[in-house]
Amino acid sequence: MTTPEAPSTAPATPTAALSAAPSAATPANAPAGSAAVSRRAALGPVGLVLAGGVSVQFGGALAVKLMSRAGALGVVSLRLLVAAVVLLLVCRPRLRGHSRTDWGTVVVFGVAMAAMNGLFYQSVDRIPLGPAVTLEVLGPLALSVLASRRALNLVWAGLALAGVFLLGGGGFSGLDPLGVAFALGAGAMWAAYIIFSARTGRRFPQADGLALAMAVGAVLFLPLGIAESGTKLLDPVTIGLGAAVAVLSSVLPYTLELLALRRLPASTFAIMMSLEPALAATAGFLILHQSLAATEAIAIALVIAASMGAVRTQMGRRKPVAPEA
C-alpha cells in the first residue's frame, strides 16, 4: 500500500475534516459494467466496520469480567499497553520523515483513544454495558448530523437516535449519574476518534499512525493504571485476559476501522456506529447473561435499519453517471 499524501493544511471544522475523507467514488465516465464493481468495493469497508464492531463489543464484555481483578483503569492500561506493543511489533512504523503536523495528528489521536477508553470503562464500572454503549454512541450520531450534506442522512440519524433511546428504556434517570456522564464523555471522545482516525489514515501508510497513536495513549494512561491496580497488573491470568481484551477491543477493531475510513466517508461511518448498542446487547447476552426485553429488540431493529439506510444512501451516491451518446 502506498503512503497517502498529507494535505497541506488541516481542516478547521469537523465538517471539513469529514468531507476530506477519501472516497472510492466511480468516475462519471466509467463504463456501465463498473457499477457492480463499485458496489462491491463499497461493501468492502462496510464489512470492515461491522467486523470491528463485533470484535470491540465482545472484547468490552470480556473487560467487564476482568474489572473485578484489575479495576477499570487497570483494564484500560493493559488494553492500551498490549495493543501498542502488538501494533508496534507488527507495523514497525518509521519515525523519520514525518512533519510536525503529522506528529500533532498522531498525538491528538492517541489522546482521544486513551480518553475514550478511560471514560467508557469508568462508565461500565457503574452502569450496565448496554446503556453505556447506548449513551456513548450519541457522540458519533451527533457527528453524523453535523457532517451530513444530504437531508436523507438526517432521517437515518433520527431513526438511529430513536432506537438508541428506546434501547435505554426511554430514559436514563435510573442510572448512576456519574456513569452516565462518563458514557457521554466517551461519546464525545469517540467523535474525536473518528475525525483523527481519518486524518491519521491519510498521513501515515497502512496502520503505522495507529501504532504510534496507541503508544501515545498507553504511555499517558499507564501511570493511572498503576496508581489504581498496582501489582495486580502483574498477575499472569490478568495479563492474559488483558491481552485478549486488547486484541478484541483495540488491535482488530481500530485497524479495521482505520482501513475502512480510507474508503468510507466518515459521515456514513459515524451513522454505522449506531449498530454498537445492538452488538453490545448481543455480547452482554452471550457473555454476561444479560437478557433482552421486547423494547430492546425493537431498538436493535431500528438502529440496524438506520445503519443499512445510511450505507444504501452512500452507495447510491456512488452510482456512475452514464456517458452521453
mmCIF file of N, CA, C and O in Angstrom, residues 248-322:
data_model
loop_
_atom_site.group_PDB
_atom_site.id
_atom_site.type_symbol
_atom_site.label_atom_id
_atom_site.label_comp_id
_atom_site.label_asym_id
_atom_site.label_seq_id
_atom_site.Cartn_x
_atom_site.Cartn_y
_atom_site.Cartn_z
ATOM 1 N N LEU A 248 -9.151 -7.951 21.003
ATOM 2 C CA LEU A 248 -10.542 -7.855 20.577
ATOM 3 C C LEU A 248 -11.048 -6.416 20.543
ATOM 4 O O LEU A 248 -11.833 -6.048 19.664
ATOM 5 N N SER A 249 -10.607 -5.598 21.512
ATOM 6 C CA SER A 249 -11.168 -4.250 21.653
ATOM 7 C C SER A 249 -10.324 -3.151 21.038
ATOM 8 O O SER A 249 -10.818 -2.032 20.855
ATOM 9 N N SER A 250 -9.067 -3.426 20.734
ATOM 10 C CA SER A 250 -8.191 -2.371 20.211
ATOM 11 C C SER A 250 -7.520 -2.756 18.902
ATOM 12 O O SER A 250 -7.726 -2.097 17.881
ATOM 13 N N VAL A 251 -6.710 -3.814 18.923
ATOM 14 C CA VAL A 251 -5.888 -4.143 17.755
ATOM 15 C C VAL A 251 -6.755 -4.395 16.525
ATOM 16 O O VAL A 251 -6.590 -3.752 15.481
ATOM 17 N N LEU A 252 -7.708 -5.333 16.627
ATOM 18 C CA LEU A 252 -8.542 -5.670 15.470
ATOM 19 C C LEU A 252 -9.490 -4.539 15.062
ATOM 20 O O LEU A 252 -9.464 -4.099 13.907
ATOM 21 N N PRO A 253 -10.330 -4.022 15.973
ATOM 22 C CA PRO A 253 -11.302 -3.015 15.519
ATOM 23 C C PRO A 253 -10.671 -1.717 15.051
ATOM 24 O O PRO A 253 -11.110 -1.148 14.047
ATOM 25 N N TYR A 254 -9.647 -1.215 15.755
ATOM 26 C CA TYR A 254 -9.055 0.051 15.345
ATOM 27 C C TYR A 254 -8.356 -0.067 14.006
ATOM 28 O O TYR A 254 -8.400 0.846 13.178
ATOM 29 N N THR A 255 -7.699 -1.211 13.761
ATOM 30 C CA THR A 255 -7.049 -1.417 12.472
ATOM 31 C C THR A 255 -8.086 -1.497 11.351
ATOM 32 O O THR A 255 -7.942 -0.863 10.296
ATOM 33 N N LEU A 256 -9.147 -2.262 11.580
ATOM 34 C CA LEU A 256 -10.196 -2.399 10.566
ATOM 35 C C LEU A 256 -10.880 -1.061 10.298
ATOM 36 O O LEU A 256 -11.150 -0.708 9.144
ATOM 37 N N GLU A 257 -11.156 -0.291 11.359
ATOM 38 C CA GLU A 257 -11.830 0.991 11.173
ATOM 39 C C GLU A 257 -10.932 1.999 10.465
ATOM 40 O O GLU A 257 -11.392 2.775 9.625
ATOM 41 N N LEU A 258 -9.647 1.997 10.800
ATOM 42 C CA LEU A 258 -8.736 2.924 10.132
ATOM 43 C C LEU A 258 -8.671 2.619 8.637
ATOM 44 O O LEU A 258 -8.696 3.526 7.805
ATOM 45 N N LEU A 259 -8.606 1.333 8.284
ATOM 46 C CA LEU A 259 -8.584 0.959 6.876
ATOM 47 C C LEU A 259 -9.906 1.317 6.207
ATOM 48 O O LEU A 259 -9.930 1.766 5.052
ATOM 49 N N ALA A 260 -11.011 1.127 6.914
ATOM 50 C CA ALA A 260 -12.315 1.443 6.340
ATOM 51 C C ALA A 260 -12.477 2.932 6.083
ATOM 52 O O ALA A 260 -13.056 3.344 5.070
ATOM 53 N N LEU A 261 -11.976 3.760 6.991
ATOM 54 C CA LEU A 261 -12.133 5.203 6.859
ATOM 55 C C LEU A 261 -11.347 5.769 5.681
ATOM 56 O O LEU A 261 -11.555 6.917 5.305
ATOM 57 N N ARG A 262 -10.447 4.981 5.110
ATOM 58 C CA ARG A 262 -9.748 5.430 3.912
ATOM 59 C C ARG A 262 -10.646 5.370 2.686
ATOM 60 O O ARG A 262 -10.392 6.038 1.687
ATOM 61 N N ARG A 263 -11.696 4.538 2.739
ATOM 62 C CA ARG A 263 -12.569 4.362 1.574
ATOM 63 C C ARG A 263 -14.034 4.672 1.863
ATOM 64 O O ARG A 263 -14.822 4.791 0.934
ATOM 65 N N LEU A 264 -14.385 4.811 3.141
ATOM 66 C CA LEU A 264 -15.774 5.057 3.519
ATOM 67 C C LEU A 264 -15.883 6.446 4.124
ATOM 68 O O LEU A 264 -15.177 6.753 5.085
ATOM 69 N N PRO A 265 -16.730 7.324 3.577
ATOM 70 C CA PRO A 265 -16.899 8.662 4.150
ATOM 71 C C PRO A 265 -17.239 8.590 5.631
ATOM 72 O O PRO A 265 -18.045 7.758 6.061
ATOM 73 N N ALA A 266 -16.635 9.459 6.428
ATOM 74 C CA ALA A 266 -16.771 9.376 7.869
ATOM 75 C C ALA A 266 -18.190 9.640 8.334
ATOM 76 O O ALA A 266 -18.584 9.189 9.405
ATOM 77 N N SER A 267 -18.994 10.391 7.559
ATOM 78 C CA SER A 267 -20.375 10.626 7.967
ATOM 79 C C SER A 267 -21.165 9.317 7.962
ATOM 80 O O SER A 267 -21.937 9.039 8.880
ATOM 81 N N THR A 268 -20.967 8.486 6.933
ATOM 82 C CA THR A 268 -21.616 7.177 6.888
ATOM 83 C C THR A 268 -21.062 6.267 7.972
ATOM 84 O O THR A 268 -21.798 5.539 8.643
ATOM 85 N N PHE A 269 -19.754 6.317 8.186
ATOM 86 C CA PHE A 269 -19.127 5.524 9.241
ATOM 87 C C PHE A 269 -19.728 5.883 10.603
ATOM 88 O O PHE A 269 -20.023 5.009 11.418
ATOM 89 N N ALA A 270 -19.938 7.170 10.848
ATOM 90 C CA ALA A 270 -20.461 7.600 12.140
ATOM 91 C C ALA A 270 -21.872 7.077 12.369
ATOM 92 O O ALA A 270 -22.215 6.657 13.474
ATOM 93 N N ILE A 271 -22.721 7.084 11.323
ATOM 94 C CA ILE A 271 -24.073 6.565 11.486
ATOM 95 C C ILE A 271 -24.034 5.051 11.699
ATOM 96 O O ILE A 271 -24.809 4.495 12.477
ATOM 97 N N MET A 272 -23.110 4.358 11.034
ATOM 98 C CA MET A 272 -22.998 2.916 11.229
ATOM 99 C C MET A 272 -22.626 2.561 12.664
ATOM 100 O O MET A 272 -22.906 1.460 13.135
ATOM 101 N N MET A 273 -22.018 3.506 13.377
ATOM 102 C CA MET A 273 -21.682 3.253 14.762
ATOM 103 C C MET A 273 -22.920 3.081 15.630
ATOM 104 O O MET A 273 -22.844 2.644 16.767
ATOM 105 N N SER A 274 -24.106 3.432 15.086
ATOM 106 C CA SER A 274 -25.342 3.200 15.828
ATOM 107 C C SER A 274 -25.612 1.709 16.004
ATOM 108 O O SER A 274 -26.471 1.319 16.803
ATOM 109 N N LEU A 275 -24.893 0.862 15.267
ATOM 110 C CA LEU A 275 -25.017 -0.579 15.462
ATOM 111 C C LEU A 275 -24.400 -1.036 16.781
ATOM 112 O O LEU A 275 -24.709 -2.125 17.261
ATOM 113 N N GLU A 276 -23.545 -0.230 17.372
ATOM 114 C CA GLU A 276 -22.824 -0.653 18.557
ATOM 115 C C GLU A 276 -23.726 -1.054 19.724
ATOM 116 O O GLU A 276 -23.439 -2.044 20.405
ATOM 117 N N PRO A 277 -24.828 -0.312 20.019
ATOM 118 C CA PRO A 277 -25.687 -0.788 21.108
ATOM 119 C C PRO A 277 -26.258 -2.174 20.856
ATOM 120 O O PRO A 277 -26.396 -2.979 21.780
ATOM 121 N N ALA A 278 -26.628 -2.461 19.612
ATOM 122 C CA ALA A 278 -27.150 -3.786 19.289
ATOM 123 C C ALA A 278 -26.081 -4.858 19.490
ATOM 124 O O ALA A 278 -26.345 -5.929 20.055
ATOM 125 N N LEU A 279 -24.862 -4.574 19.052
ATOM 126 C CA LEU A 279 -23.774 -5.526 19.226
ATOM 127 C C LEU A 279 -23.443 -5.696 20.705
ATOM 128 O O LEU A 279 -23.138 -6.805 21.159
ATOM 129 N N ALA A 280 -23.498 -4.587 21.460
ATOM 130 C CA ALA A 280 -23.218 -4.665 22.893
ATOM 131 C C ALA A 280 -24.271 -5.498 23.611
ATOM 132 O O ALA A 280 -23.955 -6.290 24.507
ATOM 133 N N ALA A 281 -25.540 -5.316 23.223
ATOM 134 C CA ALA A 281 -26.608 -6.105 23.839
ATOM 135 C C ALA A 281 -26.428 -7.587 23.551
ATOM 136 O O ALA A 281 -26.654 -8.435 24.418
ATOM 137 N N THR A 282 -26.006 -7.909 22.322
ATOM 138 C CA THR A 282 -25.766 -9.307 21.969
ATOM 139 C C THR A 282 -24.610 -9.890 22.766
ATOM 140 O O THR A 282 -24.687 -11.011 23.286
ATOM 141 N N ALA A 283 -23.513 -9.121 22.863
ATOM 142 C CA ALA A 283 -22.361 -9.580 23.639
ATOM 143 C C ALA A 283 -22.723 -9.727 25.113
ATOM 144 O O ALA A 283 -22.304 -10.683 25.780
ATOM 145 N N GLY A 284 -23.509 -8.783 25.631
ATOM 146 C CA GLY A 284 -23.926 -8.877 27.022
ATOM 147 C C GLY A 284 -24.790 -10.099 27.274
ATOM 148 O O GLY A 284 -24.694 -10.743 28.327
ATOM 149 N N PHE A 285 -25.629 -10.454 26.305
ATOM 150 C CA PHE A 285 -26.492 -11.630 26.448
ATOM 151 C C PHE A 285 -25.671 -12.919 26.425
ATOM 152 O O PHE A 285 -25.876 -13.827 27.234
ATOM 153 N N LEU A 286 -24.701 -13.001 25.498
ATOM 154 C CA LEU A 286 -23.947 -14.234 25.328
ATOM 155 C C LEU A 286 -22.869 -14.429 26.393
ATOM 156 O O LEU A 286 -22.603 -15.560 26.816
ATOM 157 N N ILE A 287 -22.251 -13.334 26.840
ATOM 158 C CA ILE A 287 -21.115 -13.449 27.757
ATOM 159 C C ILE A 287 -21.503 -13.096 29.189
ATOM 160 O O ILE A 287 -21.108 -13.775 30.141
ATOM 161 N N LEU A 288 -22.301 -12.025 29.364
ATOM 162 C CA LEU A 288 -22.659 -11.558 30.701
ATOM 163 C C LEU A 288 -24.049 -12.028 31.120
ATOM 164 O O LEU A 288 -24.522 -11.668 32.197
ATOM 165 N N HIS A 289 -24.740 -12.779 30.243
ATOM 166 C CA HIS A 289 -26.060 -13.340 30.534
ATOM 167 C C HIS A 289 -27.092 -12.255 30.854
ATOM 168 O O HIS A 289 -27.933 -12.427 31.741
ATOM 169 N N GLN A 290 -27.013 -11.147 30.112
ATOM 170 C CA GLN A 290 -27.992 -10.075 30.251
ATOM 171 C C GLN A 290 -29.104 -10.319 29.235
ATOM 172 O O GLN A 290 -28.855 -10.401 28.047
ATOM 173 N N SER A 291 -30.355 -10.420 29.727
ATOM 174 C CA SER A 291 -31.480 -10.733 28.851
ATOM 175 C C SER A 291 -31.924 -9.511 28.061
ATOM 176 O O SER A 291 -31.647 -8.372 28.440
ATOM 177 N N LEU A 292 -32.620 -9.745 26.947
ATOM 178 C CA LEU A 292 -33.140 -8.693 26.084
ATOM 179 C C LEU A 292 -34.653 -8.611 26.224
ATOM 180 O O LEU A 292 -35.347 -9.615 26.069
ATOM 181 N N ALA A 293 -35.169 -7.411 26.505
ATOM 182 C CA ALA A 293 -36.607 -7.192 26.539
ATOM 183 C C ALA A 293 -37.119 -6.935 25.126
ATOM 184 O O ALA A 293 -36.345 -6.705 24.192
ATOM 185 N N ALA A 294 -38.453 -6.940 24.970
ATOM 186 C CA ALA A 294 -39.047 -6.710 23.655
ATOM 187 C C ALA A 294 -38.694 -5.332 23.118
ATOM 188 O O ALA A 294 -38.409 -5.165 21.926
ATOM 189 N N THR A 295 -38.704 -4.319 23.994
ATOM 190 C CA THR A 295 -38.367 -2.967 23.542
ATOM 191 C C THR A 295 -36.917 -2.886 23.079
ATOM 192 O O THR A 295 -36.603 -2.149 22.144
ATOM 193 N N GLU A 296 -36.045 -3.651 23.728
ATOM 194 C CA GLU A 296 -34.646 -3.663 23.313
ATOM 195 C C GLU A 296 -34.493 -4.311 21.940
ATOM 196 O O GLU A 296 -33.671 -3.862 21.123
ATOM 197 N N ALA A 297 -35.268 -5.345 21.669
ATOM 198 C CA ALA A 297 -35.228 -5.978 20.352
ATOM 199 C C ALA A 297 -35.705 -5.011 19.270
ATOM 200 O O ALA A 297 -35.123 -4.947 18.179
ATOM 201 N N ILE A 298 -36.756 -4.243 19.581
ATOM 202 C CA ILE A 298 -37.244 -3.243 18.626
ATOM 203 C C ILE A 298 -36.181 -2.171 18.395
ATOM 204 O O ILE A 298 -35.961 -1.716 17.261
ATOM 205 N N ALA A 299 -35.527 -1.757 19.474
ATOM 206 C CA ALA A 299 -34.476 -0.750 19.357
ATOM 207 C C ALA A 299 -33.341 -1.241 18.472
ATOM 208 O O ALA A 299 -32.798 -0.498 17.645
ATOM 209 N N ILE A 300 -32.979 -2.500 18.625
ATOM 210 C CA ILE A 300 -31.928 -3.091 17.786
ATOM 211 C C ILE A 300 -32.332 -3.040 16.319
ATOM 212 O O ILE A 300 -31.535 -2.705 15.443
ATOM 213 N N ALA A 301 -33.598 -3.363 16.052
ATOM 214 C CA ALA A 301 -34.087 -3.317 14.670
ATOM 215 C C ALA A 301 -34.008 -1.905 14.103
ATOM 216 O O ALA A 301 -33.659 -1.711 12.929
ATOM 217 N N LEU A 302 -34.312 -0.905 14.924
ATOM 218 C CA LEU A 302 -34.271 0.488 14.466
ATOM 219 C C LEU A 302 -32.852 0.920 14.112
ATOM 220 O O LEU A 302 -32.621 1.536 13.062
ATOM 221 N N VAL A 303 -31.896 0.594 14.971
ATOM 222 C CA VAL A 303 -30.530 1.039 14.695
ATOM 223 C C VAL A 303 -29.930 0.282 13.515
ATOM 224 O O VAL A 303 -29.138 0.839 12.738
ATOM 225 N N ILE A 304 -30.312 -0.979 13.345
ATOM 226 C CA ILE A 304 -29.843 -1.722 12.175
ATOM 227 C C ILE A 304 -30.433 -1.124 10.900
ATOM 228 O O ILE A 304 -29.746 -0.949 9.897
ATOM 229 N N ALA A 305 -31.733 -0.789 10.942
ATOM 230 C CA ALA A 305 -32.373 -0.175 9.778
ATOM 231 C C ALA A 305 -31.722 1.157 9.437
ATOM 232 O O ALA A 305 -31.502 1.482 8.262
ATOM 233 N N ALA A 306 -31.392 1.940 10.452
ATOM 234 C CA ALA A 306 -30.739 3.230 10.217
ATOM 235 C C ALA A 306 -29.370 3.036 9.574
ATOM 236 O O ALA A 306 -28.998 3.749 8.635
ATOM 237 N N SER A 307 -28.614 2.076 10.059
ATOM 238 C CA SER A 307 -27.284 1.829 9.503
ATOM 239 C C SER A 307 -27.362 1.326 8.070
ATOM 240 O O SER A 307 -26.609 1.760 7.197
ATOM 241 N N MET A 308 -28.291 0.403 7.812
ATOM 242 C CA MET A 308 -28.458 -0.096 6.449
ATOM 243 C C MET A 308 -28.897 1.022 5.507
ATOM 244 O O MET A 308 -28.431 1.110 4.368
ATOM 245 N N GLY A 309 -29.792 1.891 5.989
ATOM 246 C CA GLY A 309 -30.227 3.007 5.160
ATOM 247 C C GLY A 309 -29.097 3.960 4.844
ATOM 248 O O GLY A 309 -28.972 4.454 3.717
ATOM 249 N N ALA A 310 -28.243 4.226 5.839
ATOM 250 C CA ALA A 310 -27.110 5.127 5.617
ATOM 251 C C ALA A 310 -26.144 4.556 4.592
ATOM 252 O O ALA A 310 -25.659 5.266 3.703
ATOM 253 N N VAL A 311 -25.876 3.251 4.699
ATOM 254 C CA VAL A 311 -24.967 2.610 3.748
ATOM 255 C C VAL A 311 -25.563 2.626 2.346
ATOM 256 O O VAL A 311 -24.882 2.920 1.355
ATOM 257 N N ARG A 312 -26.861 2.311 2.246
ATOM 258 C CA ARG A 312 -27.503 2.285 0.932
ATOM 259 C C ARG A 312 -27.529 3.676 0.304
ATOM 260 O O ARG A 312 -27.332 3.825 -0.916
ATOM 261 N N THR A 313 -27.749 4.694 1.119
ATOM 262 C CA THR A 313 -27.730 6.066 0.606
ATOM 263 C C THR A 313 -26.352 6.416 0.062
ATOM 264 O O THR A 313 -26.220 7.007 -1.009
ATOM 265 N N GLN A 314 -25.310 6.024 0.804
ATOM 266 C CA GLN A 314 -23.950 6.323 0.360
ATOM 267 C C GLN A 314 -23.605 5.570 -0.913
ATOM 268 O O GLN A 314 -22.982 6.116 -1.825
ATOM 269 N N MET A 315 -24.041 4.306 -0.997
ATOM 270 C CA MET A 315 -23.765 3.527 -2.210
ATOM 271 C C MET A 315 -24.514 4.114 -3.395
ATOM 272 O O MET A 315 -24.018 4.088 -4.518
ATOM 273 N N GLY A 316 -25.720 4.679 -3.153
ATOM 274 C CA GLY A 316 -26.460 5.311 -4.230
ATOM 275 C C GLY A 316 -25.754 6.528 -4.769
ATOM 276 O O GLY A 316 -25.816 6.837 -5.964
ATOM 277 N N ARG A 317 -25.031 7.247 -3.888
ATOM 278 C CA ARG A 317 -24.272 8.404 -4.334
ATOM 279 C C ARG A 317 -23.146 8.026 -5.270
ATOM 280 O O ARG A 317 -22.684 8.833 -6.058
ATOM 281 N N ARG A 318 -22.699 6.781 -5.180
ATOM 282 C CA ARG A 318 -21.536 6.349 -5.959
ATOM 283 C C ARG A 318 -21.902 5.748 -7.300
ATOM 284 O O ARG A 318 -21.059 5.284 -8.026
ATOM 285 N N LYS A 319 -23.204 5.710 -7.617
ATOM 286 C CA LYS A 319 -23.596 5.171 -8.917
ATOM 287 C C LYS A 319 -23.042 6.045 -10.037
ATOM 288 O O LYS A 319 -23.197 7.262 -10.027
ATOM 289 N N PRO A 320 -22.387 5.470 -11.021
ATOM 290 C CA PRO A 320 -21.802 6.269 -12.085
ATOM 291 C C PRO A 320 -22.860 6.878 -12.993
ATOM 292 O O PRO A 320 -23.925 6.287 -13.194
ATOM 293 N N VAL A 321 -22.557 8.007 -13.518
ATOM 294 C CA VAL A 321 -23.437 8.656 -14.489
ATOM 295 C C VAL A 321 -23.143 8.089 -15.867
ATOM 296 O O VAL A 321 -21.998 8.030 -16.300
ATOM 297 N N ALA A 322 -24.185 7.674 -16.563
ATOM 298 C CA ALA A 322 -23.991 7.080 -17.891
ATOM 299 C C ALA A 322 -23.438 8.120 -18.846
ATOM 300 O O ALA A 322 -23.924 9.255 -18.896
#
